[in-house]
CSV table of C-alpha atoms and ligand atoms in Angstrom, one decimal:
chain,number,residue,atom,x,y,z
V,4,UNK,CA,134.1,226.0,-17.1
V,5,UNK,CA,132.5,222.5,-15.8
V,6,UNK,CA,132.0,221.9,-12.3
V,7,UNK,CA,133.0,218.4,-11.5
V,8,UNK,CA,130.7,216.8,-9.0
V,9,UNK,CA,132.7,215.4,-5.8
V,10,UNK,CA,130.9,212.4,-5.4
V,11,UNK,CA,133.0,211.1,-2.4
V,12,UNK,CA,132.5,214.4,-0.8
V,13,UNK,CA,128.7,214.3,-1.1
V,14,UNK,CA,128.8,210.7,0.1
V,15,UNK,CA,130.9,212.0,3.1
V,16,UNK,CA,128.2,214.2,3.9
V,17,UNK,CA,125.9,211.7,3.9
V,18,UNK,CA,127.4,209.4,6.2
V,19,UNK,CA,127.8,211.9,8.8
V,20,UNK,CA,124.4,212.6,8.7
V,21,UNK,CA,123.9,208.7,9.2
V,22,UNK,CA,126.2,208.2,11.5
V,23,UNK,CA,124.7,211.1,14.2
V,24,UNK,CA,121.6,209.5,13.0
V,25,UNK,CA,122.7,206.4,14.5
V,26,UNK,CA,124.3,207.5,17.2
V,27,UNK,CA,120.7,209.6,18.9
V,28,UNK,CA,118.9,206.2,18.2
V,29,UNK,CA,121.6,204.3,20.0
V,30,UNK,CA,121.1,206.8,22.9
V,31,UNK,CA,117.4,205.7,22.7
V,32,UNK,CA,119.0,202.5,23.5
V,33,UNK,CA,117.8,201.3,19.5
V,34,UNK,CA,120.7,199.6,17.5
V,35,UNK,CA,120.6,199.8,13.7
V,36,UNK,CA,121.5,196.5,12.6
V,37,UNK,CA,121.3,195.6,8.4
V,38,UNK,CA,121.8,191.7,7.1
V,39,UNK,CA,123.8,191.3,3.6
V,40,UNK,CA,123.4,188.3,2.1
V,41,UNK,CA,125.7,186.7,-0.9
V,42,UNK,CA,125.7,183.5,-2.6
V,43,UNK,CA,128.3,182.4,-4.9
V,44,UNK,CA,131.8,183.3,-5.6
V,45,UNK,CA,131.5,186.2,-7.8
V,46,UNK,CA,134.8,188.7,-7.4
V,47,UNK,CA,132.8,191.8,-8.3
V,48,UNK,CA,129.9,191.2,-5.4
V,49,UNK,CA,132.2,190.3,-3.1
V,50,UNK,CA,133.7,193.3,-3.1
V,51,UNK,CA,130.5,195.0,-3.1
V,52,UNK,CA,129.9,193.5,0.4
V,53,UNK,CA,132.5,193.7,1.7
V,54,UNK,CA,132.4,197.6,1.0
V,55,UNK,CA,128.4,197.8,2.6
V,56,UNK,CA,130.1,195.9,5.7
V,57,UNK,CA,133.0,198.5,6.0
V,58,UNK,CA,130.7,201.6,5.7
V,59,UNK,CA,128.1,199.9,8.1
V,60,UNK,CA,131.7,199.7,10.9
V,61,UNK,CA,132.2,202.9,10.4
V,62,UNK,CA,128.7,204.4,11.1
V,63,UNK,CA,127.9,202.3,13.9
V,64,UNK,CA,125.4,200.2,12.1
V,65,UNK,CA,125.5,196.3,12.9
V,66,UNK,CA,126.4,194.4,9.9
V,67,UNK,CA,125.5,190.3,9.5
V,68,UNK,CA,126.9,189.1,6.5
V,69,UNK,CA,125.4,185.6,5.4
V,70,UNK,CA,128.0,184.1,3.0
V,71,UNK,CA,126.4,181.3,1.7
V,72,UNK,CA,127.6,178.4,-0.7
V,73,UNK,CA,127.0,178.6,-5.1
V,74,UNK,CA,124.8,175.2,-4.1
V,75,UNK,CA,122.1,177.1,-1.5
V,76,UNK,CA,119.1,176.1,-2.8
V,77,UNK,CA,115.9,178.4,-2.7
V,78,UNK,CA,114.4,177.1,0.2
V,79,UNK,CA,117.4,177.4,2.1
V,80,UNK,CA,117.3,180.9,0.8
V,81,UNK,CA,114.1,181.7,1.7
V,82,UNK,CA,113.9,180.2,5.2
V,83,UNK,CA,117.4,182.8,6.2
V,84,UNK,CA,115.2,185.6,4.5
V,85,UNK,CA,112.1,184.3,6.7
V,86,UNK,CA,114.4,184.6,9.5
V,87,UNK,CA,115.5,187.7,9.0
V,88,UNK,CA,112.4,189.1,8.7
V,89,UNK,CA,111.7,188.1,12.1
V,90,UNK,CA,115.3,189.2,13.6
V,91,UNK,CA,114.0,192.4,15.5
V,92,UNK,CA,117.7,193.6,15.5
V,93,UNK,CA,118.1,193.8,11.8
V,94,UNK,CA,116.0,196.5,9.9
V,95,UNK,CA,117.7,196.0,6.7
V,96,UNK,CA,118.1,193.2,4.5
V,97,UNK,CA,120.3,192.9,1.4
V,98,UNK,CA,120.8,190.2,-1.1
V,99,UNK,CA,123.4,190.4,-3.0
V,100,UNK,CA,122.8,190.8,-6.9
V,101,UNK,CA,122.8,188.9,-9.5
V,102,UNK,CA,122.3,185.4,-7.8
V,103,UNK,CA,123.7,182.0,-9.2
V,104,UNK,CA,121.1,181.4,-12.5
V,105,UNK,CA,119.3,178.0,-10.4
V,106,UNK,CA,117.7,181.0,-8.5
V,107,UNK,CA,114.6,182.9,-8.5
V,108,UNK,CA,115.3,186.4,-7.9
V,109,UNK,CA,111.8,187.5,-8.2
V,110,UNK,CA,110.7,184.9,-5.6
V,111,UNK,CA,113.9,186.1,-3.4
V,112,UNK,CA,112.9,189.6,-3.9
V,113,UNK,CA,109.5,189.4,-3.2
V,114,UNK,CA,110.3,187.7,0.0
V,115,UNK,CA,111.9,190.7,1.7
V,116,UNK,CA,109.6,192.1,4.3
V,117,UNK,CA,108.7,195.8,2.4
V,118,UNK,CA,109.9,197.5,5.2
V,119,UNK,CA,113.3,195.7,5.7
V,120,UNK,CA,113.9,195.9,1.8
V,121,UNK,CA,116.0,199.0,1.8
V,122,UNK,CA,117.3,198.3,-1.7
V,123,UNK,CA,114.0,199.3,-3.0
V,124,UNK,CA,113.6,196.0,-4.9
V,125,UNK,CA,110.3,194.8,-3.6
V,126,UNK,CA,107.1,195.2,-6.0
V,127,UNK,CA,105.4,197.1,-2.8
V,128,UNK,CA,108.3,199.6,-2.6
V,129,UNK,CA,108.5,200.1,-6.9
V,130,UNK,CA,105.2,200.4,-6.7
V,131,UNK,CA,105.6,203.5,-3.8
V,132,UNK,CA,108.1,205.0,-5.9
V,133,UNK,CA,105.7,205.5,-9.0
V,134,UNK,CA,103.0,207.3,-6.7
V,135,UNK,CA,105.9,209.5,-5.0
V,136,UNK,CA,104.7,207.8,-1.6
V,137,UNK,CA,108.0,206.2,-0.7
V,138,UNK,CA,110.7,205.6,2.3
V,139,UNK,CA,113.1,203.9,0.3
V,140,UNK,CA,114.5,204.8,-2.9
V,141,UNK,CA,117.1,202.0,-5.1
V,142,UNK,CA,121.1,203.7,-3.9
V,143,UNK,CA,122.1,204.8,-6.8
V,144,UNK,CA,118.9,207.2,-8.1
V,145,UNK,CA,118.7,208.2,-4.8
V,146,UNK,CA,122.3,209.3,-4.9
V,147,UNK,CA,122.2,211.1,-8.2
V,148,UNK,CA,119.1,213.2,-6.7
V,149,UNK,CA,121.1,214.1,-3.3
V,150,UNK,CA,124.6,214.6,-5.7
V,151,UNK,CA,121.8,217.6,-7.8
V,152,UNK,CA,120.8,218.7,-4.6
V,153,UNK,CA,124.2,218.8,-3.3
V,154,UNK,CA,125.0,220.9,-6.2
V,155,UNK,CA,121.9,223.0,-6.4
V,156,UNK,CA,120.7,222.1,-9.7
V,157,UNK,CA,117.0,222.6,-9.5
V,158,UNK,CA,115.1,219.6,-11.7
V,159,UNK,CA,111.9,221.3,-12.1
V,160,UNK,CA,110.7,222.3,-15.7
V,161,UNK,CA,114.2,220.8,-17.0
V,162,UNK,CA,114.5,218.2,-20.0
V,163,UNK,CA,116.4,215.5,-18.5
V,164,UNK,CA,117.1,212.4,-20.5
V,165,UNK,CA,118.0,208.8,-18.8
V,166,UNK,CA,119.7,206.3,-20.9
V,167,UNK,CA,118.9,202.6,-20.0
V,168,UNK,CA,115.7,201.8,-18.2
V,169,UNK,CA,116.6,199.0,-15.6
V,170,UNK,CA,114.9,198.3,-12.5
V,171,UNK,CA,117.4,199.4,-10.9
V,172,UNK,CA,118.6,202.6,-12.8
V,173,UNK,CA,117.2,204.1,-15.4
V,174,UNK,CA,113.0,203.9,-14.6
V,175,UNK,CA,113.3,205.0,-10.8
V,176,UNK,CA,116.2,207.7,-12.0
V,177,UNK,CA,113.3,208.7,-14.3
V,178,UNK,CA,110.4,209.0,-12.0
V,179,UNK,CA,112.6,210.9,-9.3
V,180,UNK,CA,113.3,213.8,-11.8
V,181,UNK,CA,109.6,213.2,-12.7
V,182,UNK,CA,108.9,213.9,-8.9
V,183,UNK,CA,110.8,217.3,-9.2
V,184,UNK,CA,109.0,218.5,-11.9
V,185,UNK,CA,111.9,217.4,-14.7
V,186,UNK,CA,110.4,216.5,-18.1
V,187,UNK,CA,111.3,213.1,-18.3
V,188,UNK,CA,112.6,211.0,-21.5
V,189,UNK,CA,114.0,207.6,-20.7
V,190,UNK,CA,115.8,206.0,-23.5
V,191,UNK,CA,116.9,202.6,-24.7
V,192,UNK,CA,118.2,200.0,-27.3
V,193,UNK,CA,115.9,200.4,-28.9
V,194,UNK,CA,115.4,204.2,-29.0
V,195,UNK,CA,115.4,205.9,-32.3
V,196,UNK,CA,117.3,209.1,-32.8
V,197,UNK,CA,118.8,208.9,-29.5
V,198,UNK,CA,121.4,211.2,-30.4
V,199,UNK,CA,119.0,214.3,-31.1
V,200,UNK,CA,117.1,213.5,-27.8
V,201,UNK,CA,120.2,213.4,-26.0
V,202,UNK,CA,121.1,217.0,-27.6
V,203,UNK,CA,118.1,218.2,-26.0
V,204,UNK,CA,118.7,217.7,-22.5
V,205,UNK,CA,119.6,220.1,-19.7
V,206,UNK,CA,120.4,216.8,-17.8
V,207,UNK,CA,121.2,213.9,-19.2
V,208,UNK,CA,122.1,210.4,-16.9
V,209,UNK,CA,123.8,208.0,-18.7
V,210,UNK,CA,122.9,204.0,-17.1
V,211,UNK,CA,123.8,202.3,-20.6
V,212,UNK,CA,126.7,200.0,-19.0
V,213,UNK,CA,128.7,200.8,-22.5
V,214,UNK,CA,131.7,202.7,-21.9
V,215,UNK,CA,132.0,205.9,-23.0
V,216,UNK,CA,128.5,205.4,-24.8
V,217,UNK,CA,127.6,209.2,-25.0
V,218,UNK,CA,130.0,211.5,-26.8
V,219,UNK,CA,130.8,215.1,-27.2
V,220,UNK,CA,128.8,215.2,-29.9
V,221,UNK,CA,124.9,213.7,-28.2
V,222,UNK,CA,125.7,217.1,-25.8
V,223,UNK,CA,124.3,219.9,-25.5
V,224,UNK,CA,126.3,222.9,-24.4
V,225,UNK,CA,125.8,223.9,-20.6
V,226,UNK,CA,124.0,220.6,-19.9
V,227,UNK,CA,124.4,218.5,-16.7
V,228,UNK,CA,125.5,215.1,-16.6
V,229,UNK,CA,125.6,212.1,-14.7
V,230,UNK,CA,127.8,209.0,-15.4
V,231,UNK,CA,126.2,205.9,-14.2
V,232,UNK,CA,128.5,203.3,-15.8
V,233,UNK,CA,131.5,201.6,-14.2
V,234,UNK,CA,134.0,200.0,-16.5
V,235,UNK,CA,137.3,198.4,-15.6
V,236,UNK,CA,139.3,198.8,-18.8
V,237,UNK,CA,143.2,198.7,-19.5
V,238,UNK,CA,143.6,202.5,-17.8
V,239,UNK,CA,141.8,201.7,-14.9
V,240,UNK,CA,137.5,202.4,-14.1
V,241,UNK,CA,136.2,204.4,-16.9
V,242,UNK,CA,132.2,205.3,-17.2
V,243,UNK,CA,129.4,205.4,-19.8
V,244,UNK,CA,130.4,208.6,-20.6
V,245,UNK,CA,133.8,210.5,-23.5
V,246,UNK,CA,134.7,212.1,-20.0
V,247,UNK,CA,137.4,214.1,-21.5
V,248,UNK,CA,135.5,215.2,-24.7
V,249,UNK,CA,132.1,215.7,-23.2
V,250,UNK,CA,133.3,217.7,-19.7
V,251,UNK,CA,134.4,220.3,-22.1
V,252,UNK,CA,131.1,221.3,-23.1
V,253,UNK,CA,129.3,220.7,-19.5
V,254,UNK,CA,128.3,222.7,-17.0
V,255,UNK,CA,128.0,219.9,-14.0
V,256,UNK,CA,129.7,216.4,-14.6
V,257,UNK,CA,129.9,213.5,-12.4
V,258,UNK,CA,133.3,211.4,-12.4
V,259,UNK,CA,133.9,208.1,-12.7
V,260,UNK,CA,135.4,207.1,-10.1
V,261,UNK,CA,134.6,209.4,-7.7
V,262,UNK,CA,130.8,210.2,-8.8
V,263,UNK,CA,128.0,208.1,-8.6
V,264,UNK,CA,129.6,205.0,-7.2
V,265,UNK,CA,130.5,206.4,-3.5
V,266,UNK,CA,126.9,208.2,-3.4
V,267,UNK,CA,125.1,204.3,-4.0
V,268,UNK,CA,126.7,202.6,-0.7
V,269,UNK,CA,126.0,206.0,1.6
V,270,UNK,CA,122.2,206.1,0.0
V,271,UNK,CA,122.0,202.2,1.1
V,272,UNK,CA,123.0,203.4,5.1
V,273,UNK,CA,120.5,206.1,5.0
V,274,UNK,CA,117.5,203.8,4.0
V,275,UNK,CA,118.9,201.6,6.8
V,276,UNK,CA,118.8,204.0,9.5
V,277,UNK,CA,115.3,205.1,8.0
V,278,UNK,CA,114.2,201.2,8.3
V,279,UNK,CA,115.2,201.8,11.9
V,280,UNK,CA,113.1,204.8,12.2
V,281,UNK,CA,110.2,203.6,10.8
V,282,UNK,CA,110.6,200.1,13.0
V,283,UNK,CA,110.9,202.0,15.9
V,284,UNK,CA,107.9,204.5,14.9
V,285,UNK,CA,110.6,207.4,14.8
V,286,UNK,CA,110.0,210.5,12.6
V,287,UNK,CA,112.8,210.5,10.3
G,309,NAP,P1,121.4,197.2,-17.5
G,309,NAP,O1,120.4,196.5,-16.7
G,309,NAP,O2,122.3,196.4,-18.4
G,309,NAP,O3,120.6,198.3,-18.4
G,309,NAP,C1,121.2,199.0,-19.4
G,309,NAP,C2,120.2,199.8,-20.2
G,309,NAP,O4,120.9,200.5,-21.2
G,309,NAP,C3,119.1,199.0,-20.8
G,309,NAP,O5,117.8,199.6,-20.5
G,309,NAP,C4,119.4,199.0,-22.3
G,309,NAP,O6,118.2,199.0,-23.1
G,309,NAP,C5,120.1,200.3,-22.4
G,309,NAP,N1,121.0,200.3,-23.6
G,309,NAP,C6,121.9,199.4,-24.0
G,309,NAP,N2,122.4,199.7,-25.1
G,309,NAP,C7,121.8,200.9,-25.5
G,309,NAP,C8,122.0,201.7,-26.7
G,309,NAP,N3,122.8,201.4,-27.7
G,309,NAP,N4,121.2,202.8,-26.8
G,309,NAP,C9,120.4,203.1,-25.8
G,309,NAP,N5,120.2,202.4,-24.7
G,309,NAP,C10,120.9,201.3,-24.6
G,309,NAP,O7,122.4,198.1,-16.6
G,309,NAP,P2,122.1,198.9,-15.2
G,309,NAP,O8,122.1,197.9,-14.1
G,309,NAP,O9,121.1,199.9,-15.3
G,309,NAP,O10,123.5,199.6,-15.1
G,309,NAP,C11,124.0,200.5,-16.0
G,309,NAP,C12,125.5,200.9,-15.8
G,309,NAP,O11,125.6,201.4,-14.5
G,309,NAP,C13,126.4,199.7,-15.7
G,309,NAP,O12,127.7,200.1,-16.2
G,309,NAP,C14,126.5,199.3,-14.3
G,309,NAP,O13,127.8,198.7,-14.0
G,309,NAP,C15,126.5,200.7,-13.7
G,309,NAP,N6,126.0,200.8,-12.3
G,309,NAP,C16,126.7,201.6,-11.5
G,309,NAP,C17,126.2,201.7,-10.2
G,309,NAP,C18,127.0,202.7,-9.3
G,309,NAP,O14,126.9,202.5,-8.1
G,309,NAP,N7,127.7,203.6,-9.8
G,309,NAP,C19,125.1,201.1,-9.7
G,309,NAP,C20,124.4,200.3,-10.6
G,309,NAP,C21,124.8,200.2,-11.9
G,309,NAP,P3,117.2,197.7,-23.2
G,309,NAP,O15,116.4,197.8,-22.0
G,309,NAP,O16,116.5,198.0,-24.5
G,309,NAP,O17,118.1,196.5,-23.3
């Protein structure tokens, strides 16, 4: 029998932990205050922020949302980023992904003060991550590692396999199982017999972005796995993952919805109220 992991409840568990978090630095008199900025129209972000700014209400964290017009140019970018920086009430700052294409999102990520970056984005942070010396980790690894935790599935000496390597996904996913002592494989277009490394793994985390990508058959009996992908078909959100086919041979399996994608938005408070911490030279 699979166990189906509650993502929403894990998340849940989260956020109270960030929201007395909040609440002992607010008795300090220290306000946790995180800055989301998004330029363009684009339906899918926007509802991304305006999620971050409803979970920020309900924790107690001050939210500034900086809506700014598909014509900002970089500079004007940059100088509300420079500002930012300097805002001592904000300890987190968040620009909205993927930005309109006259953009440079290297230049805008780069610009993000290391210790206000609490997406993990910046090269200083990525570069933390590798040597396991880090405060923030990207959400949505850091959630899958919490959701593992959550369900006691010990990483160490396991074979886990993560599909896709984006900067955002798949490599820190891979170096945070590395961390625990998983034996890491991260796979990708242009993998070769992906299928038979898939059948070896004891966990497998599927960040393709291809729905239902891994089947029944890439599974191996007993294994954990984590569904990454969102898809908004015909039937409503479906993941990278044969849910149906594949939870019958499992024995952990995330949803989707109701995995991954509540854990990414609670993971984004926590490294704001860490950002607070630190700012405030605060153990954590
Ligand atoms: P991405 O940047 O598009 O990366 C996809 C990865 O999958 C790439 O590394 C790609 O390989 C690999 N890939 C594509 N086709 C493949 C194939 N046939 N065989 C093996 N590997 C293949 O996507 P992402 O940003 O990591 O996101 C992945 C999925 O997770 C998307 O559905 C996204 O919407 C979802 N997501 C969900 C959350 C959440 O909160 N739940 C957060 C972020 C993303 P190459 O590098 O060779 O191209």
């Amino acid at each position: 029998m699979t166990e189906i992991i509650d993502g929403k409840a894990v998340a849940a568990a989260v956020k109270e932990r960030v929201k007395q978090g909040v609440l002992e630095l607010n008795e300090k008199g220290i306000t946790v205050g995180l800055a989301v900025i998004i330029v363009g129209e684009d339906p899918a972000s926007k509802v991304y922020v305006a999620n971050k700014k409803k979970a920020c209400e309900a924790l107690g964290i001050i939210s500034e949302e900086y809506a700014l017009p598909e014509s900002t140019t970089q500079e004007e970018l940059l100088a509300l980023i420079a500002e930012l920086n300097r805002k001592k009430s904000i300890n987190g700052i968040l620009c909205q992904l993927p930005l309109p294409a006259h953009l440079d999102e290297k230049q805008v990520i780069n610009a993000i003060l290391p210790e206000k970056d609490v997406d993990a984005f910046h090269p200083q942070n990525v570069g933390r991550i590798m040597i396991g010396d880090f405060d923030f980790v990207p959400c949505t690894p850091a959630g899958i590692m919490e959701m593992l935790e959550a369900s006691n599935i010990d990483v160490c000496g396991k074979t886990c396999v993560v599909i896709g390597r984006s900067n955002i996904v798949g490599k820190p996913m891979g170096m945070l199982l590395l961390h625990k002592n998983g034996t890491v494989t991260i796979c990708h277009s242009k993998t070769r017999n992906l299928k038979e490394i898939c059948l070896g793994a004891d966990i497998l985390v599927a960040a393709v972005g291809k729905p239902k990508f891994v089947t029944a058959d890439m599974v191996k009996e007993g294994a954990v796995v984590i569904d990454v992908g969102i898809h908004r078909g015909e039937n409503g959100l479906c993941g990278d993952v044969d849910f149906e086919n594949v939870s019958k041979k499992t024995s952990f399996i995330t949803p989707v919805p109701g995995g991954v994608g509540p854990m990414t938005i609670a993971m984004l408070m926590q490294n704001t109220l860490t950002a607070a911490k630190k700012q405030n030279a605060l153990p954590e």
